[in-house]
Amino acid sequence: MKNRRNILVTGGCGFIGANFVRLLVTACKTWRVINLDKLTYAGNLNNLVGIEEGESYRFVKGDICDKELVEQLFREENIDTVVHFAAESHVDRSITGPADFIQTNIVGTFTLLEAARKSWMAEESGVNNPCFLHVSTDEVYGSLGETGFFTEETPFDPRSPYSASKASSDHLASAYFHTYELPVRITNCSNNYGPYQFPEKLIPLIFNNALHGKPLPVYGDGKNVRDWLFVQDHCEAIVEVIKKGSNGHCYNIGGNNEKQNLDVVTVVCDLLDGKVGLLESGNPRSSLITYVKDRLGHDRRYAIDATKISSKLGWQPKMTFEQGIEKTIDWYLANQSWVEDIVNGAYQNYYENMYKD
Ligand code: NAD
Ligand code: DAU
C-alpha cells in the first residue's frame, strides 16, 4: 500500500510517546505502529487506554538495550521508520542516579542505530525510504543568559548527566549518518506540557500539590526560564519531520513561550482557584509557593529558535500557552484518578525522599 509505514516507536507508554501513538493511530491510519517500551516507573499502560492492538498497533514490553529483541522486531515487522523517544527523562533523577541514563539514553540509542544499520544497509534490504528519527532535547545546548536563542548551529554544552547522555546519543545518531549514511534525522525540542505527563515534572507536580493544598516547591529564586510547547504540537512537528524532513538534518522545535518558573506556577494556581475555588483557609493557592534548595547545576534559561522547521517544513505550533495550559489543567482535573494511581504508588517514596532534608 502506498504511504504505508511500519514504524517502531520506542517509549510509547511515556508522556510524549503516548501522545504520539495516539496521534498516529487517529491521524496516520495507514501506518502500523510497534510500540517498544520497558514500562519503567515513567511508562504507563493507562496512557494508552482505548488504543486496541490489531493491524495498526502492537505493544511489545521490552528494553531498547536488548539487541536480540530489537533486531527481531526489525525483521518481524519489516520496520522502515523509527521514532525514538525511550529515555530516562528527568533531570533531578539524573543528578541522584545517573547510571540508568547512561545505559538507556546512550547504550539504548546505540543498540537501535546498530539494528537499523544492520537491517537497512544490507545489500539485499528492500526497505523503502527508511527514516530514523531521534527525539532529543534543547538541553544539549546548555544554558542561555538573558538574551539569545538556541539554533541548530549552537555548540553542544550539556550540563547535567541527563543532557550529557542525550548529547551523546545525538552525536551517535549524527555519526551514523556521516559514517554509514544511515537516514537519521534529529529533533531538539523545548519543555513539553499536556496530558499524561508524569507528575514529577513541574506542571503536573504543581497541579497535584496545589489541588490538595500541599507546598509548591520552587527551586532557587524561581526565575529560571523554560520555553513551553504543548505536547500535541511537538507530536505534529515530528510527523512533519518524518514526512518532509531531510536526512542528516537537525530541527529545533519550540513554542516561543518563554516563562519564568514562578509565572508558570502562578498560572496553574490561578486557574485552579478559578475552577475549583480557593483553599479552605480562603487563601489563593499561590500562597502555597515554597522556595526550596536549588537543583544542582540548574540551567538558567532555554529558548528555541524554530525558524528552520517553520521555514523548511511549514510547521508552526497551534496552541498558545494560555490555551494549552487551560486545556492541560482541565485534562488533569477530569483525570484525577490517573494522577492518583501514580502518586499513591511507588512514586510516593521517591517524592518524600526528595524533601527529607
Ligand atoms: P517519559 O519519561 O515520560 O517516558 C519515557 C518512556 O521511555 C517511558 O514509557 C519508559 O517506560 C520508556 N523507557 C525508558 N527506558 C526504556 C528502555 N530502556 N527501553 C524501553 N523503554 C524505555 O519521557 P518523555 O517526557 O515522554 O520524553 C520522551 C523523549 O522526549 C525523551 O527522549 C526526552 O529526552 C525527549 N524530550 C522530552 C521533553 C519533555 O519536555 N518532556 C522535551 C524534549 C525532548
Ligand atoms: O527542555 C526540555 C527538557 O524539559 C526535557 O529534555 C526533559 O526531559 C524534561 O524533563 C524537561 O526538563 P526540565 O528540567 O526543564 O523540566 P522540569 O519539569 O523538571 O523542571 C522545569 C523547571 O522547573 C526547571 O527549571 C526546574 C523547575 N522545578 C522543577 C520541579 C520538578 C521547580 O522549580 N520545582 C519542581 O518541583
Short mmCIF file of C-alpha atoms and ligand atoms in Angstrom, two decimals:
data_model
loop_
_atom_site.label_atom_id
_atom_site.label_comp_id
_atom_site.label_asym_id
_atom_site.label_seq_id
_atom_site.Cartn_x
_atom_site.Cartn_y
_atom_site.Cartn_z
CA MET A 1 0.00 0.00 0.00
CA LYS A 2 1.33 3.48 -0.90
CA ASN A 3 2.05 5.64 2.17
CA ARG A 4 2.24 2.51 4.32
CA ARG A 5 4.86 2.69 7.03
CA ASN A 6 5.91 0.18 9.67
CA ILE A 7 7.02 2.44 12.45
CA LEU A 8 8.87 1.45 15.59
CA VAL A 9 8.03 3.91 18.35
CA THR A 10 10.23 3.48 21.41
CA GLY A 11 8.96 4.73 24.76
CA GLY A 12 5.37 4.94 23.51
CA CYS A 13 3.97 4.46 27.03
CA GLY A 14 5.64 7.62 28.34
CA PHE A 15 4.33 11.17 28.21
CA ILE A 16 5.25 12.32 24.69
CA GLY A 17 5.39 8.80 23.23
CA ALA A 18 1.80 8.07 24.29
CA ASN A 19 0.54 11.35 22.84
CA PHE A 20 2.44 10.48 19.64
CA VAL A 21 0.98 6.94 19.42
CA ARG A 22 -2.49 8.43 19.94
CA LEU A 23 -1.86 10.92 17.12
CA LEU A 24 -0.60 8.23 14.72
CA VAL A 25 -3.43 5.77 15.24
CA THR A 26 -6.00 8.51 14.64
CA ALA A 27 -4.31 10.71 12.01
CA CYS A 28 -1.96 8.35 10.12
CA LYS A 29 -4.22 5.35 9.71
CA THR A 30 -2.11 3.62 7.04
CA TRP A 31 0.89 3.40 9.39
CA ARG A 32 1.46 0.31 11.56
CA VAL A 33 2.82 1.30 14.96
CA ILE A 34 5.01 -1.02 17.02
CA ASN A 35 5.43 0.42 20.50
CA LEU A 36 8.52 -0.91 22.30
CA ASP A 37 8.53 0.17 25.95
CA LYS A 38 10.20 -1.25 29.04
CA LEU A 39 7.50 0.15 31.34
CA THR A 40 9.90 1.80 33.76
CA TYR A 41 8.43 3.94 36.55
CA ALA A 42 7.58 6.51 33.83
CA GLY A 43 5.92 4.08 31.41
CA ASN A 44 2.22 3.59 31.98
CA LEU A 45 -0.21 1.41 30.05
CA ASN A 46 -3.02 3.67 31.30
CA ASN A 47 -1.62 6.32 28.94
CA LEU A 48 -2.87 4.26 26.03
CA VAL A 49 -6.26 3.11 27.28
CA GLY A 50 -8.62 2.86 24.29
CA ILE A 51 -5.86 2.03 21.77
CA GLU A 52 -6.51 -1.56 20.75
CA GLU A 53 -3.86 -3.95 19.44
CA GLY A 54 -4.52 -5.08 15.87
CA GLU A 55 -3.48 -4.29 12.34
CA SER A 56 -2.38 -0.75 13.09
CA TYR A 57 -0.95 -1.14 16.61
CA ARG A 58 1.17 -3.61 18.58
CA PHE A 59 2.66 -3.21 22.04
CA VAL A 60 5.90 -5.00 22.97
CA LYS A 61 7.19 -4.82 26.54
CA GLY A 62 10.97 -4.76 26.31
CA ASP A 63 14.22 -2.90 26.66
CA ILE A 64 15.79 -0.89 23.81
CA CYS A 65 19.16 -2.19 25.06
CA ASP A 66 18.08 -5.77 24.25
CA LYS A 67 19.88 -6.30 20.92
CA GLU A 68 18.20 -9.63 20.08
CA LEU A 69 14.71 -8.28 20.72
CA VAL A 70 15.31 -5.08 18.75
CA GLU A 71 16.79 -6.98 15.77
CA GLN A 72 13.91 -9.45 15.89
CA LEU A 73 11.37 -6.60 15.73
CA PHE A 74 13.10 -5.05 12.71
CA ARG A 75 12.89 -8.42 10.91
CA GLU A 76 9.44 -9.48 12.04
CA GLU A 77 7.74 -6.16 11.40
CA ASN A 78 9.78 -5.02 8.43
CA ILE A 79 10.44 -1.74 10.23
CA ASP A 80 11.12 1.20 7.88
CA THR A 81 10.76 4.08 10.36
CA VAL A 82 11.99 4.56 13.91
CA VAL A 83 10.80 7.34 16.20
CA HIS A 84 12.99 7.04 19.24
CA PHE A 85 11.53 8.56 22.41
CA ALA A 86 12.56 5.98 25.01
CA ALA A 87 14.82 7.58 27.58
CA GLU A 88 15.35 8.37 31.19
CA SER A 89 14.00 11.90 31.04
CA HIS A 90 14.04 13.56 34.46
CA VAL A 91 16.97 15.88 35.23
CA ASP A 92 16.64 15.56 39.04
CA ARG A 93 16.85 11.75 38.83
CA SER A 94 19.96 12.04 36.63
CA ILE A 95 21.64 14.01 39.42
CA THR A 96 20.89 11.44 42.11
CA GLY A 97 21.33 8.32 39.92
CA PRO A 98 22.97 8.78 36.52
CA ALA A 99 23.66 5.10 35.68
CA ASP A 100 20.27 4.35 34.09
CA PHE A 101 20.65 7.47 31.94
CA ILE A 102 23.94 6.24 30.53
CA GLN A 103 22.52 2.79 29.89
CA THR A 104 19.20 3.68 28.27
CA ASN A 105 19.98 7.01 26.65
CA ILE A 106 23.40 6.11 25.24
CA VAL A 107 23.64 2.31 25.03
CA GLY A 108 19.94 2.02 24.11
CA THR A 109 20.27 4.53 21.28
CA PHE A 110 23.41 2.77 20.05
CA THR A 111 21.55 -0.56 20.05
CA LEU A 112 18.72 0.88 17.93
CA LEU A 113 21.12 2.57 15.50
CA GLU A 114 23.02 -0.68 15.04
CA ALA A 115 19.83 -2.65 14.44
CA ALA A 116 18.69 -0.09 11.85
CA ARG A 117 22.08 -0.18 10.14
CA LYS A 118 22.07 -3.97 10.02
CA SER A 119 18.52 -4.09 8.70
CA TRP A 120 18.51 -1.16 6.26
CA MET A 121 22.07 -1.01 4.94
CA ALA A 122 22.33 -4.68 3.96
CA GLU A 123 22.70 -5.19 0.18
CA GLU A 124 19.53 -7.26 -0.06
CA SER A 125 17.48 -4.83 2.05
CA GLY A 126 14.42 -3.83 0.06
CA VAL A 127 13.26 -1.31 2.63
CA ASN A 128 11.61 1.72 1.10
CA ASN A 129 12.58 5.25 2.14
CA PRO A 130 13.72 4.45 5.70
CA CYS A 131 13.94 7.08 8.41
CA PHE A 132 15.43 7.04 11.93
CA LEU A 133 14.13 9.98 13.91
CA HIS A 134 15.98 10.56 17.16
CA VAL A 135 13.91 12.66 19.58
CA SER A 136 16.14 14.92 21.62
CA THR A 137 16.09 18.00 23.77
CA ASP A 138 17.15 21.64 23.80
CA GLU A 139 19.11 20.87 26.97
CA VAL A 140 22.02 19.59 24.86
CA TYR A 141 22.83 23.24 24.06
CA GLY A 142 23.44 24.20 27.69
CA SER A 143 22.13 27.36 29.31
CA LEU A 144 21.45 30.84 27.91
CA GLY A 145 21.95 34.23 29.52
CA GLU A 146 19.23 36.87 29.46
CA THR A 147 19.17 37.09 25.66
CA GLY A 148 19.65 34.88 22.60
CA PHE A 149 18.20 31.63 21.30
CA PHE A 150 19.39 28.10 20.58
CA THR A 151 19.71 27.46 16.83
CA GLU A 152 20.70 24.19 15.14
CA GLU A 153 24.25 25.61 14.94
CA THR A 154 24.61 26.32 18.67
CA PRO A 155 27.51 24.19 20.00
CA PHE A 156 26.57 21.49 22.47
CA ASP A 157 27.29 22.29 26.12
CA PRO A 158 25.32 19.77 28.21
CA ARG A 159 25.48 20.41 31.93
CA SER A 160 23.53 17.63 33.67
CA PRO A 161 24.02 13.87 33.42
CA TYR A 162 20.65 13.79 31.61
CA SER A 163 21.59 16.36 28.98
CA ALA A 164 25.08 14.87 28.61
CA SER A 165 23.53 11.46 27.91
CA LYS A 166 21.15 12.99 25.36
CA ALA A 167 24.00 14.92 23.73
CA SER A 168 25.97 11.65 23.47
CA SER A 169 23.05 9.96 21.76
CA ASP A 170 22.62 12.92 19.37
CA HIS A 171 26.30 12.65 18.45
CA LEU A 172 25.98 8.91 17.89
CA ALA A 173 22.91 9.38 15.68
CA SER A 174 24.65 12.08 13.69
CA ALA A 175 27.81 9.95 13.37
CA TYR A 176 25.73 7.09 11.93
CA PHE A 177 24.51 9.46 9.21
CA HIS A 178 28.00 10.70 8.35
CA THR A 179 29.78 7.38 8.61
CA TYR A 180 27.21 4.89 7.29
CA GLU A 181 24.71 7.20 5.55
CA LEU A 182 22.04 5.86 7.86
CA PRO A 183 18.97 8.07 7.18
CA VAL A 184 18.98 9.85 10.53
CA ARG A 185 17.03 12.98 11.49
CA ILE A 186 17.24 14.63 14.90
CA THR A 187 14.79 16.91 16.67
CA ASN A 188 15.73 19.08 19.66
CA CYS A 189 12.64 20.24 21.47
CA SER A 190 11.91 22.56 24.38
CA ASN A 191 9.81 21.77 27.50
CA ASN A 192 6.59 19.94 26.72
CA TYR A 193 3.42 20.06 28.78
CA GLY A 194 -0.03 18.49 28.41
CA PRO A 195 -1.97 15.29 29.18
CA TYR A 196 -0.19 12.19 30.56
CA GLN A 197 2.92 13.96 31.86
CA PHE A 198 4.40 12.11 34.83
CA PRO A 199 3.75 14.17 38.00
CA GLU A 200 7.43 14.57 38.90
CA LYS A 201 7.67 17.29 36.22
CA LEU A 202 6.92 20.90 37.13
CA ILE A 203 3.40 21.46 35.76
CA PRO A 204 1.65 18.22 36.83
CA LEU A 205 3.53 18.27 40.16
CA ILE A 206 2.31 21.79 40.91
CA PHE A 207 -1.21 20.89 39.74
CA ASN A 208 -1.42 17.95 42.11
CA ASN A 209 0.10 19.70 45.12
CA ALA A 210 -1.95 22.86 44.59
CA LEU A 211 -5.17 20.89 44.22
CA HIS A 212 -4.54 19.16 47.56
CA GLY A 213 -3.27 22.20 49.44
CA LYS A 214 0.33 20.93 49.68
CA PRO A 215 3.50 23.09 49.49
CA LEU A 216 4.57 24.05 45.96
CA PRO A 217 8.36 23.57 45.71
CA VAL A 218 10.01 26.25 43.59
CA TYR A 219 13.73 25.70 43.05
CA GLY A 220 16.13 28.60 43.78
CA ASP A 221 14.65 32.03 43.06
CA GLY A 222 12.01 30.70 40.62
CA LYS A 223 13.39 32.88 37.85
CA ASN A 224 14.78 30.12 35.64
CA VAL A 225 13.19 30.30 32.21
CA ARG A 226 11.80 27.44 30.11
CA ASP A 227 10.23 27.63 26.62
CA TRP A 228 6.93 25.73 26.82
CA LEU A 229 5.32 23.74 23.99
CA PHE A 230 2.01 21.88 24.07
CA VAL A 231 2.76 18.18 23.57
CA GLN A 232 0.44 17.73 20.61
CA ASP A 233 2.28 20.49 18.72
CA HIS A 234 5.53 18.59 19.35
CA CYS A 235 3.98 15.34 18.05
CA GLU A 236 2.71 17.07 14.91
CA ALA A 237 6.17 18.54 14.32
CA ILE A 238 7.65 15.04 14.45
CA VAL A 239 5.17 13.81 11.82
CA GLU A 240 6.25 16.72 9.59
CA VAL A 241 9.92 15.81 10.05
CA ILE A 242 9.17 12.21 9.06
CA LYS A 243 7.15 13.26 6.03
CA LYS A 244 9.15 16.25 4.75
CA GLY A 245 12.47 16.41 6.63
CA SER A 246 15.92 15.74 5.18
CA ASN A 247 18.31 13.03 6.29
CA GLY A 248 21.30 14.25 8.26
CA HIS A 249 19.41 17.33 9.46
CA CYS A 250 18.53 18.54 12.96
CA TYR A 251 15.37 20.53 13.62
CA ASN A 252 14.80 22.67 16.68
CA ILE A 253 11.20 22.62 17.93
CA GLY A 254 9.85 25.21 20.34
CA GLY A 255 6.75 27.13 21.25
CA ASN A 256 8.14 30.64 21.54
CA ASN A 257 6.63 30.66 25.04
CA GLU A 258 9.38 31.69 27.41
CA LYS A 259 8.20 31.79 31.02
CA GLN A 260 9.88 32.06 34.39
CA ASN A 261 9.04 29.07 36.59
CA LEU A 262 7.34 31.28 39.14
CA ASP A 263 4.98 32.61 36.48
CA VAL A 264 4.10 29.08 35.35
CA VAL A 265 3.38 28.03 38.93
CA THR A 266 1.23 31.12 39.48
CA VAL A 267 -0.80 30.49 36.31
CA VAL A 268 -1.53 26.91 37.42
CA CYS A 269 -2.59 28.17 40.89
CA ASP A 270 -4.82 30.91 39.49
CA LEU A 271 -6.51 28.56 37.02
CA LEU A 272 -7.22 26.07 39.81
CA ASP A 273 -8.56 28.80 42.12
CA GLY A 274 -10.94 29.81 39.31
CA LYS A 275 -12.05 26.27 38.54
CA VAL A 276 -12.31 24.65 41.98
CA GLY A 277 -12.35 27.63 44.36
CA LEU A 278 -9.86 29.00 46.87
CA LEU A 279 -8.21 26.92 49.61
CA GLU A 280 -10.32 26.09 52.69
CA SER A 281 -8.41 28.84 54.51
CA GLY A 282 -9.76 31.33 51.96
CA ASN A 283 -6.24 31.91 50.64
CA PRO A 284 -5.27 31.61 46.97
CA ARG A 285 -3.26 28.54 46.01
CA SER A 286 -0.22 30.70 45.18
CA SER A 287 0.14 31.17 48.96
CA LEU A 288 1.47 27.57 48.99
CA ILE A 289 4.59 28.54 47.00
CA THR A 290 7.66 27.41 48.95
CA TYR A 291 11.20 28.24 47.83
CA VAL A 292 13.41 25.16 48.19
CA LYS A 293 17.06 24.31 47.63
CA ASP A 294 18.07 24.88 44.02
CA ARG A 295 18.68 22.00 41.59
CA LEU A 296 22.44 21.32 41.29
CA GLY A 297 23.83 22.94 38.14
CA HIS A 298 20.34 24.34 37.35
CA ASP A 299 20.34 25.71 33.78
CA ARG A 300 19.13 29.31 33.88
CA ARG A 301 17.34 29.83 30.60
CA TYR A 302 16.33 27.86 27.49
CA ALA A 303 14.83 29.44 24.38
CA ILE A 304 14.44 27.86 20.97
CA ASP A 305 14.77 29.47 17.57
CA ALA A 306 12.41 27.31 15.48
CA THR A 307 12.91 29.22 12.21
CA LYS A 308 14.31 26.20 10.36
CA ILE A 309 11.38 23.84 10.91
CA SER A 310 8.88 26.60 10.21
CA SER A 311 10.54 27.84 7.01
CA LYS A 312 11.65 24.45 5.60
CA LEU A 313 8.77 22.23 6.70
CA GLY A 314 5.97 24.74 7.31
CA TRP A 315 5.39 23.66 10.94
CA GLN A 316 4.04 26.15 13.46
CA PRO A 317 2.69 25.48 16.94
CA LYS A 318 -1.11 25.74 17.01
CA MET A 319 -1.59 26.23 20.73
CA THR A 320 -0.79 29.41 22.67
CA PHE A 321 0.46 28.88 26.23
CA GLU A 322 -2.77 30.33 27.62
CA GLN A 323 -4.93 27.87 25.62
CA GLY A 324 -2.61 24.92 26.24
CA ILE A 325 -2.26 25.37 29.98
CA GLU A 326 -6.04 25.68 30.45
CA LYS A 327 -6.59 22.55 28.34
CA THR A 328 -3.94 20.78 30.43
CA ILE A 329 -5.46 21.75 33.78
CA ASP A 330 -8.90 20.68 32.53
CA TRP A 331 -7.44 17.31 31.50
CA TYR A 332 -5.79 16.73 34.89
CA LEU A 333 -8.99 17.73 36.69
CA ALA A 334 -11.01 15.30 34.56
CA ASN A 335 -8.40 12.53 35.04
CA GLN A 336 -7.57 12.78 38.72
CA SER A 337 -7.55 9.00 39.13
CA TRP A 338 -4.74 8.81 36.53
CA VAL A 339 -2.62 11.13 38.72
CA GLU A 340 -3.64 9.46 41.98
CA ASP A 341 -2.72 5.97 40.77
CA ILE A 342 0.81 7.30 40.25
CA VAL A 343 1.25 9.49 43.31
CA ASN A 344 -0.13 6.82 45.64
CA GLY A 345 2.15 4.13 44.13
CA ALA A 346 5.94 3.72 44.24
CA TYR A 347 6.42 7.39 43.28
CA GLN A 348 5.26 8.43 46.79
CA ASN A 349 8.54 7.19 48.34
CA TYR A 350 10.63 8.98 45.72
CA TYR A 351 8.85 12.30 46.32
CA GLU A 352 9.03 12.05 50.12
CA ASN A 353 12.75 11.21 49.98
CA MET A 354 13.45 14.27 47.83
CA TYR A 355 12.34 16.61 50.59
CA LYS A 356 13.73 14.65 53.57
CA ASP A 357 16.44 17.18 54.44
P1 NAD B 1 8.97 9.88 29.87
O1 NAD B 1 9.94 9.71 30.98
O2 NAD B 1 7.59 10.34 30.18
O3 NAD B 1 8.82 8.49 29.09
C1 NAD B 1 9.92 7.68 28.77
C2 NAD B 1 9.38 6.34 28.28
O4 NAD B 1 10.50 5.53 27.87
C3 NAD B 1 8.64 5.54 29.36
O5 NAD B 1 7.46 4.97 28.81
C4 NAD B 1 9.63 4.45 29.74
O6 NAD B 1 9.00 3.25 30.20
C5 NAD B 1 10.37 4.23 28.42
N1 NAD B 1 11.71 3.67 28.63
C6 NAD B 1 12.68 4.12 29.47
N2 NAD B 1 13.77 3.34 29.40
C7 NAD B 1 13.50 2.40 28.45
C8 NAD B 1 14.25 1.31 27.91
N3 NAD B 1 15.50 1.05 28.32
N4 NAD B 1 13.67 0.56 26.94
C9 NAD B 1 12.41 0.82 26.52
N5 NAD B 1 11.65 1.81 27.02
C10 NAD B 1 12.19 2.60 27.98
O7 NAD B 1 9.67 10.82 28.81
P2 NAD B 1 9.06 11.99 27.90
O8 NAD B 1 8.99 13.23 28.71
O9 NAD B 1 7.87 11.47 27.21
O10 NAD B 1 10.27 12.18 26.86
C11 NAD B 1 10.35 11.36 25.71
C12 NAD B 1 11.57 11.73 24.89
O11 NAD B 1 11.50 13.10 24.51
C13 NAD B 1 12.90 11.59 25.66
O12 NAD B 1 13.86 11.09 24.75
C14 NAD B 1 13.24 13.01 26.07
O13 NAD B 1 14.63 13.18 26.17
C15 NAD B 1 12.67 13.80 24.92
N6 NAD B 1 12.23 15.16 25.24
C16 NAD B 1 11.36 15.39 26.28
C17 NAD B 1 10.91 16.69 26.53
C18 NAD B 1 9.94 16.98 27.65
O14 NAD B 1 9.68 18.15 27.92
N7 NAD B 1 9.36 16.00 28.30
C19 NAD B 1 11.37 17.75 25.73
C20 NAD B 1 12.27 17.47 24.69
C21 NAD B 1 12.68 16.17 24.45
O1 DAU B 2 13.92 21.37 27.90
C1 DAU B 2 13.48 20.08 27.60
C2 DAU B 2 13.52 19.23 28.85
O2 DAU B 2 12.42 19.66 29.66
C3 DAU B 2 13.42 17.74 28.57
O3 DAU B 2 14.54 17.34 27.84
C4 DAU B 2 13.33 16.95 29.88
O4 DAU B 2 13.14 15.58 29.59
C5 DAU B 2 12.15 17.47 30.66
O5 DAU B 2 12.07 16.81 31.91
C6 DAU B 2 12.26 18.97 30.88
O6 DAU B 2 13.38 19.27 31.75
P1 DAU B 2 13.28 20.38 32.91
O7 DAU B 2 14.30 20.09 33.92
O8 DAU B 2 13.25 21.74 32.31
O9 DAU B 2 11.78 20.06 33.45
P2 DAU B 2 11.19 20.01 34.94
O10 DAU B 2 9.69 19.91 34.79
O11 DAU B 2 11.86 19.02 35.80
O12 DAU B 2 11.52 21.45 35.51
C7 DAU B 2 11.08 22.64 34.85
C8 DAU B 2 11.65 23.81 35.62
O13 DAU B 2 11.00 23.89 36.90
C9 DAU B 2 13.13 23.69 35.92
O14 DAU B 2 13.73 24.98 35.86
C10 DAU B 2 13.19 23.19 37.36
C11 DAU B 2 11.93 23.79 37.98
N1 DAU B 2 11.27 22.97 39.03
C12 DAU B 2 11.00 21.67 38.74
C13 DAU B 2 10.37 20.87 39.68
C14 DAU B 2 10.08 19.42 39.39
C15 DAU B 2 10.90 23.56 40.22
O15 DAU B 2 11.13 24.76 40.46
N2 DAU B 2 10.25 22.78 41.14
C16 DAU B 2 9.98 21.45 40.93
O16 DAU B 2 9.41 20.79 41.84
#
